């Protein structure tokens, strides 16, 4: 060897992912399994009830689409369970991962449209807005799905990551600045939507407090209490399922972009993100509760089924759906 020649030094490279699942290794599959069973059964029942007879109500159109979004999310869960903490086919994992989030945000959008529909009917009960027409609602739903379909196609074009964690399905994946910025914008839009929710239901609460419902007797007070309960079911479920996830989402995205570089903090944020993601998926099991409270036909059909005396005819169902227009 010639004088002055240096030996090549092997630079150690990390071929393993520094972020692990720890107790999530059991919690995530078990949690998603329970959600899959309950969500599949409850939404299949809702699907059968809503599609037995067409309705002329805008809110029913949004509920039908909400059922479809929840079913799509639930059907993603078996793949997420099977490939949890494993390497899997890149395209399959990406497709299922994108479909999961698209379904979740579709649910958020349709819950928002349901809330807007209820807000206008309670605050402006005499006026008939375009949003209250079933034809307009169907067009709106088509636009929503078209936007999400285009988003899915664009996201599928993203290149495969090269980091060790990127090889594991549904795990902690590094994000480039552009991808991280898009995710942060989506989170910001959610918080804006949440503030609109607060304004809507604050106004609705003020309106309900002035309602007399025909008198001050016990029956009137009982009916008013039921109206209040039914009105706040939507924001309660919306807040419980989606708000915690999006609070955790901000620092989690920053850790994916390496703005937060401490591995121990990244580990904690990964675990918090996965737990809150399970909570957001619980929404698919709770949405049928919304149908039960806001749709009289759904409520009557479920009660008939529980009592074993489903005698509601198709015509009666149609009348019941139409009565739901003025139901709080």
PDB file of C-alpha atoms in Angstrom:
ATOM      1  CA  UNK A   1       0.000   0.000   0.000  1.00  0.00           C
ATOM      2  CA  UNK A   2       1.374   3.383  -0.968  1.00  0.00           C
ATOM      3  CA  UNK A   3       2.320   5.814   1.786  1.00  0.00           C
ATOM      4  CA  UNK A   4      -0.472   8.193   2.670  1.00  0.00           C
ATOM      5  CA  UNK A   5      -3.189   5.840   1.441  1.00  0.00           C
ATOM      6  CA  UNK A   6      -6.063   5.559   3.886  1.00  0.00           C
ATOM      7  CA  UNK A   7      -8.131   2.478   4.413  1.00  0.00           C
ATOM      8  CA  UNK A   8     -11.831   2.760   3.467  1.00  0.00           C
ATOM      9  CA  UNK A   9     -14.002   3.207   6.496  1.00  0.00           C
ATOM     10  CA  UNK A  10     -17.387   1.488   6.569  1.00  0.00           C
ATOM     11  CA  UNK A  11     -20.009   3.996   7.621  1.00  0.00           C
ATOM     12  CA  UNK A  12     -22.659   2.241   9.712  1.00  0.00           C
ATOM     13  CA  UNK A  13     -26.138   2.586   8.361  1.00  0.00           C
ATOM     14  CA  UNK A  14     -29.384   1.985  10.191  1.00  0.00           C
ATOM     15  CA  UNK A  15     -31.371  -0.729   8.433  1.00  0.00           C
ATOM     16  CA  UNK A  16     -34.054  -0.969  11.104  1.00  0.00           C
ATOM     17  CA  UNK A  17     -36.861   1.371  12.061  1.00  0.00           C
ATOM     18  CA  UNK A  18     -36.166   3.278  15.277  1.00  0.00           C
ATOM     19  CA  UNK A  19     -39.911   3.675  15.942  1.00  0.00           C
ATOM     20  CA  UNK A  20     -41.598   0.567  17.319  1.00  0.00           C
ATOM     21  CA  UNK A  21     -45.170  -0.234  18.351  1.00  0.00           C
ATOM     22  CA  UNK A  22     -44.572  -1.529  21.885  1.00  0.00           C
ATOM     23  CA  UNK A  23     -47.976  -2.201  23.491  1.00  0.00           C
ATOM     24  CA  UNK A  24     -49.704  -1.076  20.284  1.00  0.00           C
ATOM     25  CA  UNK A  25     -48.668  -4.440  18.824  1.00  0.00           C
ATOM     26  CA  UNK A  26     -51.727  -5.901  20.623  1.00  0.00           C
ATOM     27  CA  UNK A  27     -53.912  -2.829  21.163  1.00  0.00           C
ATOM     28  CA  UNK A  28     -54.231  -1.824  17.495  1.00  0.00           C
ATOM     29  CA  UNK A  29     -55.316  -5.236  16.074  1.00  0.00           C
ATOM     30  CA  UNK A  30     -57.743  -5.827  18.958  1.00  0.00           C
ATOM     31  CA  UNK A  31     -59.199  -2.323  18.724  1.00  0.00           C
ATOM     32  CA  UNK A  32     -59.655  -2.482  14.958  1.00  0.00           C
ATOM     33  CA  UNK A  33     -61.147  -5.982  15.196  1.00  0.00           C
ATOM     34  CA  UNK A  34     -63.859  -4.784  17.579  1.00  0.00           C
ATOM     35  CA  UNK A  35     -64.555  -1.727  15.418  1.00  0.00           C
ATOM     36  CA  UNK A  36     -64.711  -3.902  12.298  1.00  0.00           C
ATOM     37  CA  UNK A  37     -67.328  -6.259  13.764  1.00  0.00           C
ATOM     38  CA  UNK A  38     -69.521  -3.549  15.310  1.00  0.00           C
ATOM     39  CA  UNK A  39     -69.092  -1.106  12.430  1.00  0.00           C
ATOM     40  CA  UNK A  40     -69.800  -3.681   9.725  1.00  0.00           C
ATOM     41  CA  UNK A  41     -72.964  -4.981  11.403  1.00  0.00           C
ATOM     42  CA  UNK A  42     -74.402  -1.576  12.354  1.00  0.00           C
ATOM     43  CA  UNK A  43     -73.689   0.021   8.983  1.00  0.00           C
ATOM     44  CA  UNK A  44     -75.044  -2.927   6.994  1.00  0.00           C
ATOM     45  CA  UNK A  45     -78.280  -2.576   8.984  1.00  0.00           C
ATOM     46  CA  UNK A  46     -78.291   1.176   8.290  1.00  0.00           C
ATOM     47  CA  UNK A  47     -77.588   0.538   4.607  1.00  0.00           C
ATOM     48  CA  UNK A  48     -80.571  -1.830   4.341  1.00  0.00           C
ATOM     49  CA  UNK A  49     -82.903   0.606   6.105  1.00  0.00           C
ATOM     50  CA  UNK A  50     -81.899   3.670   4.067  1.00  0.00           C
ATOM     51  CA  UNK A  51     -81.941   1.956   0.692  1.00  0.00           C
ATOM     52  CA  UNK A  52     -85.282   0.164   1.134  1.00  0.00           C
ATOM     53  CA  UNK A  53     -87.063   3.262  -0.096  1.00  0.00           C
ATOM     54  CA  UNK A  54     -85.883   6.424  -1.772  1.00  0.00           C
ATOM     55  CA  UNK A  55     -86.383   9.645   0.133  1.00  0.00           C
ATOM     56  CA  UNK A  56     -86.923  13.263  -0.890  1.00  0.00           C
ATOM     57  CA  UNK A  57     -85.051  14.593   2.147  1.00  0.00           C
ATOM     58  CA  UNK A  58     -81.640  16.224   1.907  1.00  0.00           C
ATOM     59  CA  UNK A  59     -80.560  14.941   5.313  1.00  0.00           C
ATOM     60  CA  UNK A  60     -81.316  11.356   4.249  1.00  0.00           C
ATOM     61  CA  UNK A  61     -79.103  11.776   1.184  1.00  0.00           C
ATOM     62  CA  UNK A  62     -76.215  12.846   3.427  1.00  0.00           C
ATOM     63  CA  UNK A  63     -76.876   9.970   5.825  1.00  0.00           C
ATOM     64  CA  UNK A  64     -76.787   7.446   2.975  1.00  0.00           C
ATOM     65  CA  UNK A  65     -73.419   8.768   1.865  1.00  0.00           C
ATOM     66  CA  UNK A  66     -72.188   8.764   5.445  1.00  0.00           C
ATOM     67  CA  UNK A  67     -73.086   5.061   5.659  1.00  0.00           C
ATOM     68  CA  UNK A  68     -71.087   4.384   2.473  1.00  0.00           C
ATOM     69  CA  UNK A  69     -68.073   6.293   3.843  1.00  0.00           C
ATOM     70  CA  UNK A  70     -68.210   4.368   7.121  1.00  0.00           C
ATOM     71  CA  UNK A  71     -68.472   1.024   5.326  1.00  0.00           C
ATOM     72  CA  UNK A  72     -65.444   1.865   3.168  1.00  0.00           C
ATOM     73  CA  UNK A  73     -63.441   2.682   6.290  1.00  0.00           C
ATOM     74  CA  UNK A  74     -64.563  -0.501   8.052  1.00  0.00           C
ATOM     75  CA  UNK A  75     -63.614  -2.629   5.029  1.00  0.00           C
ATOM     76  CA  UNK A  76     -60.061  -1.220   5.208  1.00  0.00           C
ATOM     77  CA  UNK A  77     -59.587  -2.582   8.726  1.00  0.00           C
ATOM     78  CA  UNK A  78     -58.905  -6.289   7.977  1.00  0.00           C
ATOM     79  CA  UNK A  79     -55.903  -5.312   5.809  1.00  0.00           C
ATOM     80  CA  UNK A  80     -54.672  -2.884   8.460  1.00  0.00           C
ATOM     81  CA  UNK A  81     -54.977  -5.645  11.066  1.00  0.00           C
ATOM     82  CA  UNK A  82     -53.204  -8.274   8.950  1.00  0.00           C
ATOM     83  CA  UNK A  83     -50.296  -6.057   7.908  1.00  0.00           C
ATOM     84  CA  UNK A  84     -49.965  -4.203  11.197  1.00  0.00           C
ATOM     85  CA  UNK A  85     -46.269  -3.825  12.046  1.00  0.00           C
ATOM     86  CA  UNK A  86     -45.318  -5.876   8.955  1.00  0.00           C
ATOM     87  CA  UNK A  87     -43.832  -5.256   5.537  1.00  0.00           C
ATOM     88  CA  UNK A  88     -46.426  -5.704   2.829  1.00  0.00           C
ATOM     89  CA  UNK A  89     -47.095  -4.994  -0.855  1.00  0.00           C
ATOM     90  CA  UNK A  90     -46.389  -1.308  -1.392  1.00  0.00           C
ATOM     91  CA  UNK A  91     -49.371  -0.585  -3.634  1.00  0.00           C
ATOM     92  CA  UNK A  92     -51.857  -2.493  -1.443  1.00  0.00           C
ATOM     93  CA  UNK A  93     -50.688  -0.808   1.756  1.00  0.00           C
ATOM     94  CA  UNK A  94     -50.757   2.632   0.133  1.00  0.00           C
ATOM     95  CA  UNK A  95     -54.190   2.061  -1.426  1.00  0.00           C
ATOM     96  CA  UNK A  96     -55.710   0.843   1.858  1.00  0.00           C
ATOM     97  CA  UNK A  97     -54.009   3.608   3.838  1.00  0.00           C
ATOM     98  CA  UNK A  98     -55.306   6.310   1.492  1.00  0.00           C
ATOM     99  CA  UNK A  99     -58.798   4.756   1.394  1.00  0.00           C
ATOM    100  CA  UNK A 100     -58.898   4.751   5.197  1.00  0.00           C
ATOM    101  CA  UNK A 101     -58.166   8.470   5.425  1.00  0.00           C
ATOM    102  CA  UNK A 102     -60.402   9.361   2.478  1.00  0.00           C
ATOM    103  CA  UNK A 103     -63.289   7.524   4.166  1.00  0.00           C
ATOM    104  CA  UNK A 104     -62.600   9.272   7.464  1.00  0.00           C
ATOM    105  CA  UNK A 105     -62.582  12.737   5.920  1.00  0.00           C
ATOM    106  CA  UNK A 106     -65.628  11.915   3.800  1.00  0.00           C
ATOM    107  CA  UNK A 107     -67.408  11.099   7.074  1.00  0.00           C
ATOM    108  CA  UNK A 108     -66.317  14.473   8.467  1.00  0.00           C
ATOM    109  CA  UNK A 109     -67.661  16.289   5.407  1.00  0.00           C
ATOM    110  CA  UNK A 110     -71.038  14.514   5.442  1.00  0.00           C
ATOM    111  CA  UNK A 111     -71.418  15.050   9.196  1.00  0.00           C
ATOM    112  CA  UNK A 112     -70.765  18.733   8.501  1.00  0.00           C
ATOM    113  CA  UNK A 113     -73.431  18.813   5.788  1.00  0.00           C
ATOM    114  CA  UNK A 114     -75.906  17.112   8.128  1.00  0.00           C
ATOM    115  CA  UNK A 115     -75.144  19.776  10.731  1.00  0.00           C
ATOM    116  CA  UNK A 116     -75.616  22.581   8.205  1.00  0.00           C
ATOM    117  CA  UNK A 117     -78.925  21.050   7.169  1.00  0.00           C
ATOM    118  CA  UNK A 118     -80.147  20.856  10.788  1.00  0.00           C
ATOM    119  CA  UNK A 119     -78.844  24.358  11.548  1.00  0.00           C
ATOM    120  CA  UNK A 120     -80.836  25.952   8.732  1.00  0.00           C
ATOM    121  CA  UNK A 121     -83.998  24.003   9.563  1.00  0.00           C
ATOM    122  CA  UNK A 122     -83.871  25.023  13.213  1.00  0.00           C
ATOM    123  CA  UNK A 123     -82.702  28.628  12.851  1.00  0.00           C
ATOM    124  CA  UNK A 124     -84.626  29.386   9.622  1.00  0.00           C
ATOM    125  CA  UNK A 125     -87.577  26.959   9.800  1.00  0.00           C
ATOM    126  CA  UNK A 126     -89.778  28.929   7.372  1.00  0.00           C
ATOM    127  CA  UNK A 127     -87.240  29.448   4.587  1.00  0.00           C
ATOM    128  CA  UNK A 128     -86.487  26.659   2.112  1.00  0.00           C
ATOM    129  CA  UNK A 129     -82.850  26.715   1.032  1.00  0.00           C
ATOM    130  CA  UNK A 130     -81.333  24.991  -1.958  1.00  0.00           C
ATOM    131  CA  UNK A 131     -79.411  22.698   0.380  1.00  0.00           C
ATOM    132  CA  UNK A 132     -82.750  21.252   1.551  1.00  0.00           C
ATOM    133  CA  UNK A 133     -83.528  19.839  -1.881  1.00  0.00           C
ATOM    134  CA  UNK A 134     -82.607  16.196  -2.387  1.00  0.00           C
ATOM    135  CA  UNK A 135     -81.443  16.847  -5.957  1.00  0.00           C
ATOM    136  CA  UNK A 136     -79.016  19.526  -4.770  1.00  0.00           C
ATOM    137  CA  UNK A 137     -77.819  17.258  -1.950  1.00  0.00           C
ATOM    138  CA  UNK A 138     -77.142  14.415  -4.404  1.00  0.00           C
ATOM    139  CA  UNK A 139     -75.084  16.735  -6.606  1.00  0.00           C
ATOM    140  CA  UNK A 140     -73.151  17.933  -3.553  1.00  0.00           C
ATOM    141  CA  UNK A 141     -72.447  14.335  -2.518  1.00  0.00           C
ATOM    142  CA  UNK A 142     -71.208  13.526  -6.046  1.00  0.00           C
ATOM    143  CA  UNK A 143     -68.854  16.522  -5.949  1.00  0.00           C
ATOM    144  CA  UNK A 144     -67.507  15.418  -2.556  1.00  0.00           C
ATOM    145  CA  UNK A 145     -66.763  11.905  -3.803  1.00  0.00           C
ATOM    146  CA  UNK A 146     -65.244  13.241  -7.045  1.00  0.00           C
ATOM    147  CA  UNK A 147     -62.836  15.466  -5.085  1.00  0.00           C
ATOM    148  CA  UNK A 148     -61.804  12.557  -2.861  1.00  0.00           C
ATOM    149  CA  UNK A 149     -61.401  10.245  -5.884  1.00  0.00           C
ATOM    150  CA  UNK A 150     -59.053  12.752  -7.545  1.00  0.00           C
ATOM    151  CA  UNK A 151     -57.132  13.139  -4.279  1.00  0.00           C
ATOM    152  CA  UNK A 152     -56.752   9.361  -4.038  1.00  0.00           C
ATOM    153  CA  UNK A 153     -55.367   9.165  -7.578  1.00  0.00           C
ATOM    154  CA  UNK A 154     -52.837  11.944  -6.930  1.00  0.00           C
ATOM    155  CA  UNK A 155     -51.693  10.394  -3.649  1.00  0.00           C
ATOM    156  CA  UNK A 156     -51.160   7.039  -5.353  1.00  0.00           C
ATOM    157  CA  UNK A 157     -48.622   8.695  -7.649  1.00  0.00           C
ATOM    158  CA  UNK A 158     -46.311   9.502  -4.740  1.00  0.00           C
ATOM    159  CA  UNK A 159     -42.988   7.679  -4.747  1.00  0.00           C
ATOM    160  CA  UNK A 160     -42.108   4.943  -2.307  1.00  0.00           C
ATOM    161  CA  UNK A 161     -40.119   6.120   0.711  1.00  0.00           C
ATOM    162  CA  UNK A 162     -36.580   4.846   1.272  1.00  0.00           C
ATOM    163  CA  UNK A 163     -36.382   5.080   5.061  1.00  0.00           C
ATOM    164  CA  UNK A 164     -36.467   1.832   7.116  1.00  0.00           C
ATOM    165  CA  UNK A 165     -39.808   2.809   8.687  1.00  0.00           C
ATOM    166  CA  UNK A 166     -41.324   3.384   5.235  1.00  0.00           C
ATOM    167  CA  UNK A 167     -41.132  -0.340   4.485  1.00  0.00           C
ATOM    168  CA  UNK A 168     -43.613  -1.132   7.270  1.00  0.00           C
ATOM    169  CA  UNK A 169     -47.297  -0.796   6.404  1.00  0.00           C
ATOM    170  CA  UNK A 170     -49.380   1.815   8.266  1.00  0.00           C
ATOM    171  CA  UNK A 171     -46.419   2.897  10.385  1.00  0.00           C
ATOM    172  CA  UNK A 172     -44.383   6.020  11.109  1.00  0.00           C
ATOM    173  CA  UNK A 173     -43.356   7.321   7.667  1.00  0.00           C
ATOM    174  CA  UNK A 174     -41.129  10.289   6.910  1.00  0.00           C
ATOM    175  CA  UNK A 175     -42.702  13.132   4.959  1.00  0.00           C
ATOM    176  CA  UNK A 176     -41.155  15.553   2.539  1.00  0.00           C
ATOM    177  CA  UNK A 177     -41.841  19.283   3.072  1.00  0.00           C
ATOM    178  CA  UNK A 178     -44.577  19.373   0.407  1.00  0.00           C
ATOM    179  CA  UNK A 179     -46.373  16.303   1.783  1.00  0.00           C
ATOM    180  CA  UNK A 180     -46.113  17.568   5.348  1.00  0.00           C
ATOM    181  CA  UNK A 181     -47.423  20.994   4.330  1.00  0.00           C
ATOM    182  CA  UNK A 182     -50.463  19.422   2.642  1.00  0.00           C
ATOM    183  CA  UNK A 183     -51.202  17.386   5.768  1.00  0.00           C
ATOM    184  CA  UNK A 184     -50.941  20.473   7.969  1.00  0.00           C
ATOM    185  CA  UNK A 185     -53.325  22.355   5.670  1.00  0.00           C
ATOM    186  CA  UNK A 186     -55.855  19.516   6.011  1.00  0.00           C
ATOM    187  CA  UNK A 187     -55.550  19.713   9.806  1.00  0.00           C
ATOM    188  CA  UNK A 188     -56.010  23.497   9.690  1.00  0.00           C
ATOM    189  CA  UNK A 189     -59.160  23.074   7.570  1.00  0.00           C
ATOM    190  CA  UNK A 190     -60.509  20.636  10.153  1.00  0.00           C
ATOM    191  CA  UNK A 191     -60.038  23.137  12.979  1.00  0.00           C
ATOM    192  CA  UNK A 192     -61.772  25.839  10.926  1.00  0.00           C
ATOM    193  CA  UNK A 193     -64.638  23.406  10.375  1.00  0.00           C
ATOM    194  CA  UNK A 194     -64.688  22.626  14.080  1.00  0.00           C
ATOM    195  CA  UNK A 195     -65.037  26.331  14.908  1.00  0.00           C
ATOM    196  CA  UNK A 196     -67.971  26.503  12.484  1.00  0.00           C
ATOM    197  CA  UNK A 197     -69.473  23.536  14.348  1.00  0.00           C
ATOM    198  CA  UNK A 198     -69.146  25.382  17.639  1.00  0.00           C
ATOM    199  CA  UNK A 199     -70.829  28.475  16.159  1.00  0.00           C
ATOM    200  CA  UNK A 200     -73.634  26.396  14.639  1.00  0.00           C
ATOM    201  CA  UNK A 201     -74.496  24.557  17.811  1.00  0.00           C
ATOM    202  CA  UNK A 202     -74.009  27.585  20.025  1.00  0.00           C
ATOM    203  CA  UNK A 203     -76.638  29.363  17.913  1.00  0.00           C
ATOM    204  CA  UNK A 204     -78.879  26.296  17.960  1.00  0.00           C
ATOM    205  CA  UNK A 205     -78.571  26.097  21.755  1.00  0.00           C
ATOM    206  CA  UNK A 206     -79.582  29.745  22.096  1.00  0.00           C
ATOM    207  CA  UNK A 207     -82.551  29.135  19.788  1.00  0.00           C
ATOM    208  CA  UNK A 208     -83.704  26.074  21.719  1.00  0.00           C
ATOM    209  CA  UNK A 209     -83.532  27.931  25.010  1.00  0.00           C
ATOM    210  CA  UNK A 210     -86.208  30.345  23.742  1.00  0.00           C
ATOM    211  CA  UNK A 211     -88.562  27.632  22.477  1.00  0.00           C
ATOM    212  CA  UNK A 212     -91.733  27.021  24.486  1.00  0.00           C
ATOM    213  CA  UNK A 213     -93.154  24.111  22.443  1.00  0.00           C
ATOM    214  CA  UNK A 214     -96.705  24.979  23.283  1.00  0.00           C
ATOM    215  CA  UNK A 215     -96.555  25.461  27.034  1.00  0.00           C
ATOM    216  CA  UNK A 216     -94.671  24.907  30.267  1.00  0.00           C
ATOM    217  CA  UNK A 217     -96.231  21.589  31.304  1.00  0.00           C
ATOM    218  CA  UNK A 218     -94.254  18.410  31.903  1.00  0.00           C
ATOM    219  CA  UNK A 219     -94.958  17.033  28.438  1.00  0.00           C
ATOM    220  CA  UNK A 220     -93.627  20.173  26.739  1.00  0.00           C
ATOM    221  CA  UNK A 221     -90.495  20.181  28.913  1.00  0.00           C
ATOM    222  CA  UNK A 222     -89.922  16.494  28.197  1.00  0.00           C
ATOM    223  CA  UNK A 223     -90.193  17.069  24.448  1.00  0.00           C
ATOM    224  CA  UNK A 224     -87.831  20.021  24.665  1.00  0.00           C
ATOM    225  CA  UNK A 225     -85.295  17.867  26.520  1.00  0.00           C
ATOM    226  CA  UNK A 226     -85.492  15.226  23.787  1.00  0.00           C
ATOM    227  CA  UNK A 227     -84.929  17.888  21.130  1.00  0.00           C
ATOM    228  CA  UNK A 228     -81.831  19.149  22.946  1.00  0.00           C
ATOM    229  CA  UNK A 229     -80.423  15.616  23.289  1.00  0.00           C
ATOM    230  CA  UNK A 230     -81.022  14.798  19.620  1.00  0.00           C
ATOM    231  CA  UNK A 231     -79.523  18.082  18.478  1.00  0.00           C
ATOM    232  CA  UNK A 232     -76.251  17.625  20.349  1.00  0.00           C
ATOM    233  CA  UNK A 233     -75.663  13.992  19.359  1.00  0.00           C
ATOM    234  CA  UNK A 234     -73.863  15.047  16.159  1.00  0.00           C
ATOM    235  CA  UNK A 235     -71.381  17.528  17.725  1.00  0.00           C
ATOM    236  CA  UNK A 236     -70.745  15.169  20.646  1.00  0.00           C
ATOM    237  CA  UNK A 237     -69.767  12.287  18.347  1.00  0.00           C
ATOM    238  CA  UNK A 238     -67.854  14.614  16.010  1.00  0.00           C
ATOM    239  CA  UNK A 239     -65.802  16.083  18.859  1.00  0.00           C
ATOM    240  CA  UNK A 240     -65.175  12.782  20.645  1.00  0.00           C
ATOM    241  CA  UNK A 241     -63.912  10.969  17.555  1.00  0.00           C
ATOM    242  CA  UNK A 242     -62.078  13.587  15.516  1.00  0.00           C
ATOM    243  CA  UNK A 243     -60.900  16.446  17.737  1.00  0.00           C
ATOM    244  CA  UNK A 244     -58.298  14.484  19.818  1.00  0.00           C
ATOM    245  CA  UNK A 245     -56.831  12.923  16.680  1.00  0.00           C
ATOM    246  CA  UNK A 246     -56.276  16.283  14.995  1.00  0.00           C
ATOM    247  CA  UNK A 247     -54.754  17.791  18.142  1.00  0.00           C
ATOM    248  CA  UNK A 248     -52.129  15.024  18.143  1.00  0.00           C
ATOM    249  CA  UNK A 249     -51.782  15.239  14.368  1.00  0.00           C
ATOM    250  CA  UNK A 250     -49.933  18.580  14.329  1.00  0.00           C
ATOM    251  CA  UNK A 251     -46.842  17.572  16.354  1.00  0.00           C
ATOM    252  CA  UNK A 252     -46.948  14.119  14.744  1.00  0.00           C
ATOM    253  CA  UNK A 253     -46.639  15.583  11.224  1.00  0.00           C
ATOM    254  CA  UNK A 254     -43.817  17.844  12.430  1.00  0.00           C
ATOM    255  CA  UNK A 255     -42.002  14.766  13.721  1.00  0.00           C
ATOM    256  CA  UNK A 256     -42.494  13.054  10.351  1.00  0.00           C
ATOM    257  CA  UNK A 257     -40.906  16.094   8.695  1.00  0.00           C
ATOM    258  CA  UNK A 258     -38.002  15.922  11.194  1.00  0.00           C
ATOM    259  CA  UNK A 259     -38.882  19.342  12.597  1.00  0.00           C
ATOM    260  CA  UNK A 260     -39.102  17.387  15.856  1.00  0.00           C
ATOM    261  CA  UNK A 261     -35.986  15.204  15.653  1.00  0.00           C
ATOM    262  CA  UNK A 262     -35.831  13.618  19.104  1.00  0.00           C
ATOM    263  CA  UNK A 263     -36.444   9.882  18.562  1.00  0.00           C
ATOM    264  CA  UNK A 264     -38.039   9.404  21.981  1.00  0.00           C
ATOM    265  CA  UNK A 265     -40.566  12.183  21.262  1.00  0.00           C
ATOM    266  CA  UNK A 266     -41.213  10.726  17.804  1.00  0.00           C
ATOM    267  CA  UNK A 267     -41.868   7.379  19.500  1.00  0.00           C
ATOM    268  CA  UNK A 268     -44.402   8.902  21.907  1.00  0.00           C
ATOM    269  CA  UNK A 269     -46.124  10.835  19.122  1.00  0.00           C
ATOM    270  CA  UNK A 270     -46.381   7.682  17.007  1.00  0.00           C
ATOM    271  CA  UNK A 271     -48.103   5.821  19.840  1.00  0.00           C
ATOM    272  CA  UNK A 272     -50.432   8.747  20.578  1.00  0.00           C
ATOM    273  CA  UNK A 273     -51.291   9.078  16.879  1.00  0.00           C
ATOM    274  CA  UNK A 274     -52.182   5.380  16.571  1.00  0.00           C
ATOM    275  CA  UNK A 275     -54.385   5.470  19.686  1.00  0.00           C
ATOM    276  CA  UNK A 276     -56.225   8.582  18.500  1.00  0.00           C
ATOM    277  CA  UNK A 277     -56.607   7.020  15.054  1.00  0.00           C
ATOM    278  CA  UNK A 278     -58.427   4.093  16.676  1.00  0.00           C
ATOM    279  CA  UNK A 279     -60.696   6.610  18.400  1.00  0.00           C
ATOM    280  CA  UNK A 280     -61.442   8.307  15.084  1.00  0.00           C
ATOM    281  CA  UNK A 281     -62.362   4.924  13.572  1.00  0.00           C
ATOM    282  CA  UNK A 282     -64.888   4.428  16.396  1.00  0.00           C
ATOM    283  CA  UNK A 283     -66.953   7.060  14.578  1.00  0.00           C
ATOM    284  CA  UNK A 284     -68.027   4.380  12.093  1.00  0.00           C
ATOM    285  CA  UNK A 285     -69.731   2.535  14.974  1.00  0.00           C
ATOM    286  CA  UNK A 286     -71.308   5.675  16.463  1.00  0.00           C
ATOM    287  CA  UNK A 287     -72.797   7.200  13.307  1.00  0.00           C
ATOM    288  CA  UNK A 288     -75.797   4.804  13.431  1.00  0.00           C
ATOM    289  CA  UNK A 289     -76.628   6.482  16.755  1.00  0.00           C
ATOM    290  CA  UNK A 290     -77.039   9.717  14.775  1.00  0.00           C
ATOM    291  CA  UNK A 291     -79.417   8.001  12.359  1.00  0.00           C
ATOM    292  CA  UNK A 292     -81.434   6.663  15.292  1.00  0.00           C
ATOM    293  CA  UNK A 293     -81.879  10.100  16.847  1.00  0.00           C
ATOM    294  CA  UNK A 294     -82.368  12.178  13.698  1.00  0.00           C
ATOM    295  CA  UNK A 295     -84.367   9.859  11.444  1.00  0.00           C
ATOM    296  CA  UNK A 296     -87.778   8.635  12.606  1.00  0.00           C
ATOM    297  CA  UNK A 297     -87.976   5.897   9.954  1.00  0.00           C
ATOM    298  CA  UNK A 298     -84.620   4.488  11.059  1.00  0.00           C
ATOM    299  CA  UNK A 299     -85.694   4.636  14.715  1.00  0.00           C
ATOM    300  CA  UNK A 300     -89.034   2.926  14.064  1.00  0.00           C
ATOM    301  CA  UNK A 301     -87.471   0.187  11.962  1.00  0.00           C
ATOM    302  CA  UNK A 302     -84.841  -0.573  14.609  1.00  0.00           C
ATOM    303  CA  UNK A 303     -87.465  -0.669  17.353  1.00  0.00           C
ATOM    304  CA  UNK A 304     -89.638  -2.984  15.272  1.00  0.00           C
ATOM    305  CA  UNK A 305     -86.687  -5.295  14.653  1.00  0.00           C
ATOM    306  CA  UNK A 306     -85.783  -5.374  18.355  1.00  0.00           C
ATOM    307  CA  UNK A 307     -89.386  -6.127  19.283  1.00  0.00           C
ATOM    308  CA  UNK A 308     -89.678  -8.714  16.516  1.00  0.00           C
ATOM    309  CA  UNK A 309     -92.653  -7.104  14.830  1.00  0.00           C
ATOM    310  CA  UNK A 310     -91.389  -5.341  11.690  1.00  0.00           C
ATOM    311  CA  UNK A 311     -94.720  -4.481  10.092  1.00  0.00           C
ATOM    312  CA  UNK A 312     -93.793  -1.083   8.674  1.00  0.00           C
ATOM    313  CA  UNK A 313     -94.854  -1.090   5.047  1.00  0.00           C
ATOM    314  CA  UNK A 314     -92.928   0.592   2.277  1.00  0.00           C
ATOM    315  CA  UNK A 315     -95.482   3.429   2.115  1.00  0.00           C
ATOM    316  CA  UNK A 316     -95.309   3.940   5.866  1.00  0.00           C
ATOM    317  CA  UNK A 317     -91.526   4.121   5.651  1.00  0.00           C
ATOM    318  CA  UNK A 318     -91.750   6.781   2.958  1.00  0.00           C
ATOM    319  CA  UNK A 319     -94.134   8.860   5.077  1.00  0.00           C
ATOM    320  CA  UNK A 320     -91.856   8.410   8.082  1.00  0.00           C
ATOM    321  CA  UNK A 321     -88.830   9.569   6.105  1.00  0.00           C
ATOM    322  CA  UNK A 322     -90.698  12.648   4.946  1.00  0.00           C
ATOM    323  CA  UNK A 323     -91.758  13.497   8.487  1.00  0.00           C
ATOM    324  CA  UNK A 324     -88.109  13.546   9.453  1.00  0.00           C
ATOM    325  CA  UNK A 325     -87.756  16.855   7.632  1.00  0.00           C
ATOM    326  CA  UNK A 326     -89.254  18.719  10.553  1.00  0.00           C
ATOM    327  CA  UNK A 327     -87.891  16.494  13.284  1.00  0.00           C
ATOM    328  CA  UNK A 328     -85.264  17.811  15.664  1.00  0.00           C
TER     329      UNK A 328
END
